[in-house]
XYZ file of C-alpha atoms in Angstrom:
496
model
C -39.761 8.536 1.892
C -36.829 9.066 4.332
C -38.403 7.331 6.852
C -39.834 4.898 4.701
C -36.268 4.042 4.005
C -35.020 4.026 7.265
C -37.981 1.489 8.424
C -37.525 -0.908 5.723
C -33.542 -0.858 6.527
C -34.439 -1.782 9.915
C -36.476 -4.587 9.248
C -34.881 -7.543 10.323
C -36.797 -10.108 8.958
C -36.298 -8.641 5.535
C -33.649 -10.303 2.917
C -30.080 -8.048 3.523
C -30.282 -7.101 -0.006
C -33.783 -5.453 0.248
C -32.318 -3.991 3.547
C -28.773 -2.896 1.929
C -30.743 -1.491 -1.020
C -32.539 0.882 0.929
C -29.360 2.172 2.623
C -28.365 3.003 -0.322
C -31.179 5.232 -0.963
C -30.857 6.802 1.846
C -27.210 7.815 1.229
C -28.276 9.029 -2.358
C -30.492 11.244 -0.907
C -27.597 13.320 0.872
C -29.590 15.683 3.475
C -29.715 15.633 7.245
C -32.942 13.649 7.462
C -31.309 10.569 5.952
C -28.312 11.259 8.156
C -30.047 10.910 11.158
C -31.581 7.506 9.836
C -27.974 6.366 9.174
C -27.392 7.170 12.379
C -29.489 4.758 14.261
C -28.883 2.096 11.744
C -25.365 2.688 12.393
C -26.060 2.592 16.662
C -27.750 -0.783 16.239
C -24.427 -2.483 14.929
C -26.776 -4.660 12.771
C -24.350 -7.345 11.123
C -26.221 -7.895 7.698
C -26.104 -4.184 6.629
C -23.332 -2.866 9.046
C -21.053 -2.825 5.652
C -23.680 -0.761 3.664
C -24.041 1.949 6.380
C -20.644 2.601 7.418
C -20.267 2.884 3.491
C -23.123 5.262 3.259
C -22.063 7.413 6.062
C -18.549 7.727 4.377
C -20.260 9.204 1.336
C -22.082 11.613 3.282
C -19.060 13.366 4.481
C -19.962 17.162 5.406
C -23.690 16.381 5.396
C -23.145 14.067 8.816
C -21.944 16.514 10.697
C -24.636 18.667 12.253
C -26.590 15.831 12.878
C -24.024 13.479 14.159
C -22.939 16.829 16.755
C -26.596 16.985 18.019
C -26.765 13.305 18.953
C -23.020 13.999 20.778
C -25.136 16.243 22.703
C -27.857 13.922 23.381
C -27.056 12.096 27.142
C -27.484 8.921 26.028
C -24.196 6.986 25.784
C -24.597 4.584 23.465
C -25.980 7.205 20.885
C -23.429 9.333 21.628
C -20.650 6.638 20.824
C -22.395 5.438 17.749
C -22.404 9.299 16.661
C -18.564 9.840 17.743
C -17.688 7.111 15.759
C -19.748 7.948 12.227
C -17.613 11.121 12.883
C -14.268 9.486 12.838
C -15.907 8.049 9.672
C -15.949 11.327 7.444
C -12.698 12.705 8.921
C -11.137 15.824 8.471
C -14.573 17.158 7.451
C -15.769 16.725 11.267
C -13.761 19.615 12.660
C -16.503 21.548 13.087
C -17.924 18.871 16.064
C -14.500 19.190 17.905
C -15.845 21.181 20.810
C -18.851 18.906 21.346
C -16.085 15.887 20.761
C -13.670 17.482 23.453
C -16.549 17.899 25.662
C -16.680 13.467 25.795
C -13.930 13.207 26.824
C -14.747 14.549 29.981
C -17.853 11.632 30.194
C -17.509 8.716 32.964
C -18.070 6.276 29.945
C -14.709 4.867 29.009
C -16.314 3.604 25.386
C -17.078 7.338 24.909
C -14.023 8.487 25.909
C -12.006 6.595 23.915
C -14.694 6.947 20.996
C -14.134 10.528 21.160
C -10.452 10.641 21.289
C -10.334 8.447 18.078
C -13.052 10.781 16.174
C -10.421 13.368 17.089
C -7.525 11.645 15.798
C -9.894 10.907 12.699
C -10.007 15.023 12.007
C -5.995 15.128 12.105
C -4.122 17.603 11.911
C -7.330 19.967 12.514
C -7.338 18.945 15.958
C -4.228 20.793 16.568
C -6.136 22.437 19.219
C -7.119 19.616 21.036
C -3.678 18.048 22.141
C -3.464 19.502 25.419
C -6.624 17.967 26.418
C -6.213 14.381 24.359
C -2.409 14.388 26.036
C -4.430 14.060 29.755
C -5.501 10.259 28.873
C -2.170 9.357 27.812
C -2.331 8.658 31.718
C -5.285 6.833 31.755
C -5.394 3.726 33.853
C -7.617 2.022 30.643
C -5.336 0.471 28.274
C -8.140 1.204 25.507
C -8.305 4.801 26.923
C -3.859 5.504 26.392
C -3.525 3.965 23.609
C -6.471 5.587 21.649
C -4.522 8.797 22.988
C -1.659 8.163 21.481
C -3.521 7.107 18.285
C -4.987 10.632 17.935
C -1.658 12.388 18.764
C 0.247 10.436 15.735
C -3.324 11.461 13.436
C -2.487 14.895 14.446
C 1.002 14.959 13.730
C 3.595 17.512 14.450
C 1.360 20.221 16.264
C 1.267 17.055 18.891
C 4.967 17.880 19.107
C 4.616 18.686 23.099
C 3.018 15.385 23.871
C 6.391 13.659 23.050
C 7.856 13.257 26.562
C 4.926 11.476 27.842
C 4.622 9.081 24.632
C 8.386 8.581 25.434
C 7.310 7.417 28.815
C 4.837 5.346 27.631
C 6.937 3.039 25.260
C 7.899 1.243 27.947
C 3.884 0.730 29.369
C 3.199 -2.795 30.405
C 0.829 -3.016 27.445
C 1.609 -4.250 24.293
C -0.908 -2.270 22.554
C -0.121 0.886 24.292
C 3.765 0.621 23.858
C 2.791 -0.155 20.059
C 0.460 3.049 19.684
C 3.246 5.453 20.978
C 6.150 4.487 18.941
C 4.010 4.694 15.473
C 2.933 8.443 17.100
C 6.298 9.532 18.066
C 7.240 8.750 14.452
C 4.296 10.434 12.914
C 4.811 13.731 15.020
C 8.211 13.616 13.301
C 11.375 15.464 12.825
C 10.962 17.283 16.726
C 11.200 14.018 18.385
C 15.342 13.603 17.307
C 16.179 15.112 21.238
C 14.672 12.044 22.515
C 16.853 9.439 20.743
C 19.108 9.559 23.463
C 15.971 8.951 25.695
C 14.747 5.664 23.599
C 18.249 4.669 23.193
C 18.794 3.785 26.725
C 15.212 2.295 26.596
C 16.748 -0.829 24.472
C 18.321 -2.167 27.955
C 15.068 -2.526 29.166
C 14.881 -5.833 31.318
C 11.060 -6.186 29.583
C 11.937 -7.505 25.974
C 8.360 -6.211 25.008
C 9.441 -2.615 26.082
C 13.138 -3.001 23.899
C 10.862 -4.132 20.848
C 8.331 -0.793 21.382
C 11.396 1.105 21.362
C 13.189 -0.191 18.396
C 9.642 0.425 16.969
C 9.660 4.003 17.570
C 13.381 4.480 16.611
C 12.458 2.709 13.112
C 9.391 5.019 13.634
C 11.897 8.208 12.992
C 13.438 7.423 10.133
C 16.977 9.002 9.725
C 16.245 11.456 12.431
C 17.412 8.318 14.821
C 20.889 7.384 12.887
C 22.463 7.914 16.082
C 20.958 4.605 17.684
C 21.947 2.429 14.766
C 24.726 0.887 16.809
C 23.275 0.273 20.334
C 20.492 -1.667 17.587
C 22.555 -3.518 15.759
C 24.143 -4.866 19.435
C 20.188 -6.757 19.792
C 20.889 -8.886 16.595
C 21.849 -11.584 18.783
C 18.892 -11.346 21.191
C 16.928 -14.862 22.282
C 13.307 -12.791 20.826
C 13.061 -13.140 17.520
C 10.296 -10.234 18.021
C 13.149 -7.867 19.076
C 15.409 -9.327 16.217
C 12.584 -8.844 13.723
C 12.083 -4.874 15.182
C 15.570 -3.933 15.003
C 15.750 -5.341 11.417
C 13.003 -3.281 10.570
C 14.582 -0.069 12.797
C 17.643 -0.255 10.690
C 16.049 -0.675 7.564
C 13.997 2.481 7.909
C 16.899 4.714 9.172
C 17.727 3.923 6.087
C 21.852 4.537 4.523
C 23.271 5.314 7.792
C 22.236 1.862 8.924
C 25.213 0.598 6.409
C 27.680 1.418 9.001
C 26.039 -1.775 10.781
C 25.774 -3.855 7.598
C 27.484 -6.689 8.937
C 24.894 -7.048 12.093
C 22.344 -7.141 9.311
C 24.158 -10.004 7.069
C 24.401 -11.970 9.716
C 19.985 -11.240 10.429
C 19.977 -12.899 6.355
C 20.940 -15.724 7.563
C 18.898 -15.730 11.148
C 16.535 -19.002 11.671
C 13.344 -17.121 11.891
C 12.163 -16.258 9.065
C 10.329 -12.763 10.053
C 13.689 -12.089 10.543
C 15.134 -13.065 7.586
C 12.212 -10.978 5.424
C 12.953 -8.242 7.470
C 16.733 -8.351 7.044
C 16.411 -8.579 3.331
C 14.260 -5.682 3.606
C 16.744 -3.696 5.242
C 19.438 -4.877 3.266
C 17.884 -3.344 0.174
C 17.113 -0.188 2.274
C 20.084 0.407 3.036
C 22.230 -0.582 -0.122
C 24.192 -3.521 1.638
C 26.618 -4.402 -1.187
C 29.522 -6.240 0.947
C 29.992 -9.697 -0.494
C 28.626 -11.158 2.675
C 25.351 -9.465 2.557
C 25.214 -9.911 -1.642
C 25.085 -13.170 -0.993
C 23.235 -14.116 1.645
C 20.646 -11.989 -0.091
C 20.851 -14.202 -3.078
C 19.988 -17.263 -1.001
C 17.413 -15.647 0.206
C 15.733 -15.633 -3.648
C 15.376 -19.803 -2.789
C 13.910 -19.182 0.650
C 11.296 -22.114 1.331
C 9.049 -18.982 3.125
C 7.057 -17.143 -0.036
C 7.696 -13.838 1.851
C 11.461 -14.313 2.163
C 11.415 -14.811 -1.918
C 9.420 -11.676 -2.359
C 11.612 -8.993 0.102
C 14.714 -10.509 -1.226
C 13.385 -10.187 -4.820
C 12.876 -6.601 -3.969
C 16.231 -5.858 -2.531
C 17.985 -6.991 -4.775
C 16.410 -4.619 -7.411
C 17.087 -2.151 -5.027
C 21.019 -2.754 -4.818
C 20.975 -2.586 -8.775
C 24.163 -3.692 -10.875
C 25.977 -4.772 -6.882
C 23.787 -7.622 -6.910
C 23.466 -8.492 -10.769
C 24.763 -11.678 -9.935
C 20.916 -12.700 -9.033
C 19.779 -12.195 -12.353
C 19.520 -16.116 -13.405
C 17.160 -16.470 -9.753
C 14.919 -13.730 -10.478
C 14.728 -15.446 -14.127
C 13.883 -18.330 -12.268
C 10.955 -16.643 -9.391
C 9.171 -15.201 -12.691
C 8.011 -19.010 -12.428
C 7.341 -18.893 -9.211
C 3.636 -20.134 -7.397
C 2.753 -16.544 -6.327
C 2.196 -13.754 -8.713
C 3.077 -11.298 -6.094
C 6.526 -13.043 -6.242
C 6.308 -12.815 -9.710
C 5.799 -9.045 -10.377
C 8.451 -8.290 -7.960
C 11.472 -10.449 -9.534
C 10.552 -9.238 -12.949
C 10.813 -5.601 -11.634
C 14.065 -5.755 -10.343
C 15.454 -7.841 -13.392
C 15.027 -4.475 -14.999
C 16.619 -2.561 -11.758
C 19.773 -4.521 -11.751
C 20.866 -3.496 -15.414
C 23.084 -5.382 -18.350
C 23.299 -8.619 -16.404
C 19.491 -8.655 -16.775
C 19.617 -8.474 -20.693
C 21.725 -11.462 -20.811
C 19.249 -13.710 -19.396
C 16.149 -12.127 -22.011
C 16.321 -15.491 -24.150
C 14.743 -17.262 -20.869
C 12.081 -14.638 -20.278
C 10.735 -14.694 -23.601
C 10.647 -18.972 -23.117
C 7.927 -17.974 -20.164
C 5.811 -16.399 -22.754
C 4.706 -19.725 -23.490
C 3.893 -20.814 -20.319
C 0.577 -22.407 -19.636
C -0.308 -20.145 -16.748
C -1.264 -16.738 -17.368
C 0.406 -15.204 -14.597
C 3.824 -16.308 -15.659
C 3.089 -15.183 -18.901
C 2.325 -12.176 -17.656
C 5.313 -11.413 -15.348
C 7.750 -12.517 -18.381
C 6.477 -9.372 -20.532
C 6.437 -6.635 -17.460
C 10.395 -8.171 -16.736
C 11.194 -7.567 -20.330
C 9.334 -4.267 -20.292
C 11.166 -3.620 -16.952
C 14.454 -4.399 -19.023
C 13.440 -2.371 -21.541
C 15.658 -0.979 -24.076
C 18.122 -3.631 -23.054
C 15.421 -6.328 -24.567
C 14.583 -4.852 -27.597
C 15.298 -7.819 -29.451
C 12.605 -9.894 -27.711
C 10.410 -7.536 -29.650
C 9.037 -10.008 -32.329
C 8.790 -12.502 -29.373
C 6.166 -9.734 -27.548
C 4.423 -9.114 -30.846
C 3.294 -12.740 -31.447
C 2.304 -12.436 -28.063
C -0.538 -9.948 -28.723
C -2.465 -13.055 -29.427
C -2.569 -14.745 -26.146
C -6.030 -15.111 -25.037
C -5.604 -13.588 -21.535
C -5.886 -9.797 -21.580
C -3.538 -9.166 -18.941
C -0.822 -11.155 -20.814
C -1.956 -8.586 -23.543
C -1.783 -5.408 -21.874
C 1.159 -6.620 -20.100
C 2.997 -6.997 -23.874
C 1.816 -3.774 -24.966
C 3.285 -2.239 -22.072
C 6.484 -3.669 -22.839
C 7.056 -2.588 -26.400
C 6.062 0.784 -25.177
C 9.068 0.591 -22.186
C 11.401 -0.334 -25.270
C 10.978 2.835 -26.782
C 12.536 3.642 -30.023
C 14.368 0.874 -29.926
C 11.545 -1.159 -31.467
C 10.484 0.960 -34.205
C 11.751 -1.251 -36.816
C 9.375 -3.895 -35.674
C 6.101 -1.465 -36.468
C 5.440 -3.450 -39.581
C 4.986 -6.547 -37.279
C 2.177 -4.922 -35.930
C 1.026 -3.448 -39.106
C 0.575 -6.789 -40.751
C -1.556 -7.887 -37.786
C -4.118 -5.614 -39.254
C -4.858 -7.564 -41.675
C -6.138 -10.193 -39.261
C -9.606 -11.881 -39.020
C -8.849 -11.481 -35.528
C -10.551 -8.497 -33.561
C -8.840 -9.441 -30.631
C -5.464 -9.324 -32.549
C -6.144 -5.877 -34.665
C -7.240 -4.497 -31.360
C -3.782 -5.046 -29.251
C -1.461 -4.042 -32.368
C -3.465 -0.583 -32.740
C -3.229 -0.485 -29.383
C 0.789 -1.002 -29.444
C 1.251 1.270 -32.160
C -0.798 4.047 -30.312
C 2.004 3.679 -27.235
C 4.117 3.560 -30.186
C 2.853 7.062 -31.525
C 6.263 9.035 -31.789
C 7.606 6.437 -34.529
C 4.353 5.135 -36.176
C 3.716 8.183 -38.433
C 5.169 6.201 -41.382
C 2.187 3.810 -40.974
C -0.596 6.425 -40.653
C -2.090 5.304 -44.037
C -2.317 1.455 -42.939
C -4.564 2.470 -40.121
C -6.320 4.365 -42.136
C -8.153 1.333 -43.351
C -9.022 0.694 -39.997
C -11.851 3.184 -40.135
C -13.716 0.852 -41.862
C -13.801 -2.283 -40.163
C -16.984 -4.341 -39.077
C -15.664 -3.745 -35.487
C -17.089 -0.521 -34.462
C -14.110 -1.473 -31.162
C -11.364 -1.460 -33.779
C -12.484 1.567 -35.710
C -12.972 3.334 -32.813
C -9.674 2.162 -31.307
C -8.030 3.302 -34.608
C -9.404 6.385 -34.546
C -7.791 7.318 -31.339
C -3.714 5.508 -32.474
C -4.402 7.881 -35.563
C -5.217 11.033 -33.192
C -1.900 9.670 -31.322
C 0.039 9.460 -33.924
C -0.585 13.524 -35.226
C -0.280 15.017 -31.875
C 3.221 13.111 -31.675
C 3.964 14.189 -35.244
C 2.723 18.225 -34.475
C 4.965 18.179 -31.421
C 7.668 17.564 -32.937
C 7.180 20.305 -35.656
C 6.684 22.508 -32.532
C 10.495 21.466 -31.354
């Protein structure tokens, strides 16, 4: 049946889904036999079922392996890639083909080569024993070839620590794509790379502005290993490339607090006329907890931003800089409203960051409960649930809204009475009386709410009781489980 299987998957002229069906069968059948069939579906690069078989392979995992190692061995290139490359598929769990894999890399086929090196990054930190040999094509004259060996070196981590010096050397390569793949590895090798700050820092003089963004790449890479080249960064803020602009932003905000020292450089970034810049300026501004009036409010402009991604970082850092920024509260009020949800989620979030000032504006949020779209609705319960205790008085306000139609809005009001805590226990009944309702939809939401409720519903045990025998075998089995809530919340506090 295997082959069977494999056949009928290969058959072009049959529909995709007949095709994509029997892929499936052959990854449910999970032995070597239907691995090697995978394996020349997976050679052929077939567009209507490539999904389905890179899918299937995945699932394999462990059972690829021997199979995949004995077509490495094959000599027939393009075999050999398509097997190197269902191995970087599974991972970790093809350590076992690293010798064959190393052995490719020797091969005068540069798709091999570099298929090979990326299997091995694939296996991560596994392939500790391989860095010696994937750090000879960081040399390579094939820009494919380089940069897929400094690929593997980041997948491999720290053991790649000796590699450094050459990655170092190759952030300032003539190719973008090289330059890019060793500043993400010299951050991923991690801590052992803070010697070579020094190194990188001179790098940002560069007279090739492509090699100065790499480097402030690979700085930003490090973290707060590189706080020492936070001021020869923040001198770039000025530079004619926005790219380099946008990279040091980006550097400084993932250094992290010691980037505050340069707060001013990043102020001025709020206000830059890119708006990459900008985003990433706002990012770093939260990062690093810029709370000098300048920064505050630039930040705070940055909430009316005409660029949707610009709203959405400066949204975000402000919730990071807490009560320093509460001044934003009436904005974020106002982005709960605002065309993208992502937008949304993240201004209601930091409305509950930023504290009291928050609380004062809960009369407006509980206005957007009423909103005709669903995702406003939706954000206006997670920002008072954000809030939290502070909005407890917008709990009759969430309760009525257990009847919106949407079940997101729903869950969304759920999870904000159970964020309010104990401060809404006195509004049980509410949801109590909603019992009583012809609606299932209704009765469903309130037991739900009183289940998240548990620790200060025992009083109402009895009411749910009644539950048990509703039409709705949902609702009785729904009360079933707030009643099992409710007396493992009572028992554990007898056990205090």
């Amino acid at each position: 049946m295997i082959a069977i299987f494999g056949l009928v998957a290969r058959l072009k002229f049959l529909p995709p889904k007949v095709r994509g069906l029997a892929v499936q069968k052959l990854s449910a059948a999970r032995n070597s036999s239907a691995a090697q069939q995978l394996l020349k579906l997976f050679g052929t690069h077939d567009p209507d079922i490539r999904d389905e078989v890179k899918k299937a392979i995945k699932s394999l995992g462990v059972v690829l392996v021997e199979p995949a190692m004995r077509q490495l061995s094959q000599p027939a290139p393009p075999a050999q890639r398509a097997a190197a490359e269902a191995l970087a598929l599974v991972g970790p769990v093809a350590a076992p083909a690293l010798p064959v894999l190393t052995q490719q890399l020797g091969s005068s086929i540069l798709d091999l080569r570099a298929a090979a090196l990326t299997t091995i990054g694939a296996v991560g930190s596994g392939a500790a024993g391989c860095v010696e040999q994937v750090t000879k094509h960081l040399s390579s004259d094939h820009i494919k070839e380089s940069s897929a060996a400094a690929k593997a070196l980041g997948k491999i981590g720290p053991a790649a620590k000796s590699a450094v010096p050459q990655l170092i050397a190759l952030v300032g390569h003539r190719d973008k794509a090289v330059r890019e793949a060793a500043s993400t590895a010299i951050g991923k090798i991690g801590p052992i790379t803070r010697v070579f700050v020094p190194t990188l820092i001179e790098q940002l003089e560069h007279d090739d502005v492509g090699v100065c963004v790499a480097t402030a790449q690979a700085l930003g890479q490090m973290g707060t290993d590189a706080e020492k080249a936070v001021v020869p960064l923040s001198c770039l803020v000025e530079h004619t490339s926005r790219d380099l602009r946008q990279a040091v932003m980006e550097a400084l905000g993932r250094i992290g607090p010691a980037s505050k020292e340069v707060e001013e450089a990043i102020a001025r970034c709020l206000d830059d006329r890119d708006w990459g810049v900008r985003e990433a300026a706002a990012r770093a501004a939260g990062l690093v907890g810029g709370t000098e009036h300048l920064t505050v409010r630039r930040l705070l402009n940055l909430l009316q931003d005409s660029r949707g991604s610009v709203r959405r970082s400066a949204a975000e850092a402000v919730g990071k800089l807490g009560a320093a920024a509460d001044a934003g509260a009436p904005a974020l009020v106002e982005l709960l409203s605002d065309k993208y949800q992502a937008i949304q989620l993240a201004a209601g979030k930091s409305l509950g960051q930023i504290g009291a000032a928050a609380a004062k504006q809960v009369e407006k949020i509980v206005e957007l409960l009423a909103h005709p779209d669903p995702e406003i609705r939706e954000a206006a319960a997670k920002a008072l649930g954000a809030i939290g205790p502070l909005a407890s008085r917008t709990a009759p306000s969430l309760i009525a809204a257990l009847k919106d139609p949407e079940d997101a809005v729903v869950q969304s009001v759920i999870g904000a009475l159970a964020q309010m805590g104990a401060t809404v226990k006195v509004n049980i009944p509410l949801l109590v009386d909603n019992l009583s309702s012809s609606n299932d939809g209704l009765k469903l939401a309130s037991l739900q709410a009183i289940g998240q409720l548990a620790p200060y519903a025992e009083s109402v045990a009895d009411s749910i009781q009644n539950c048990l025998a509703d039409r709705n075998n949902t609702v009785r089995e729904t009360a079933r489980a707030t009643l099992e809530k409710i007396q493992r919340a009572a028992q554990a506090v007898a056990h205090r």
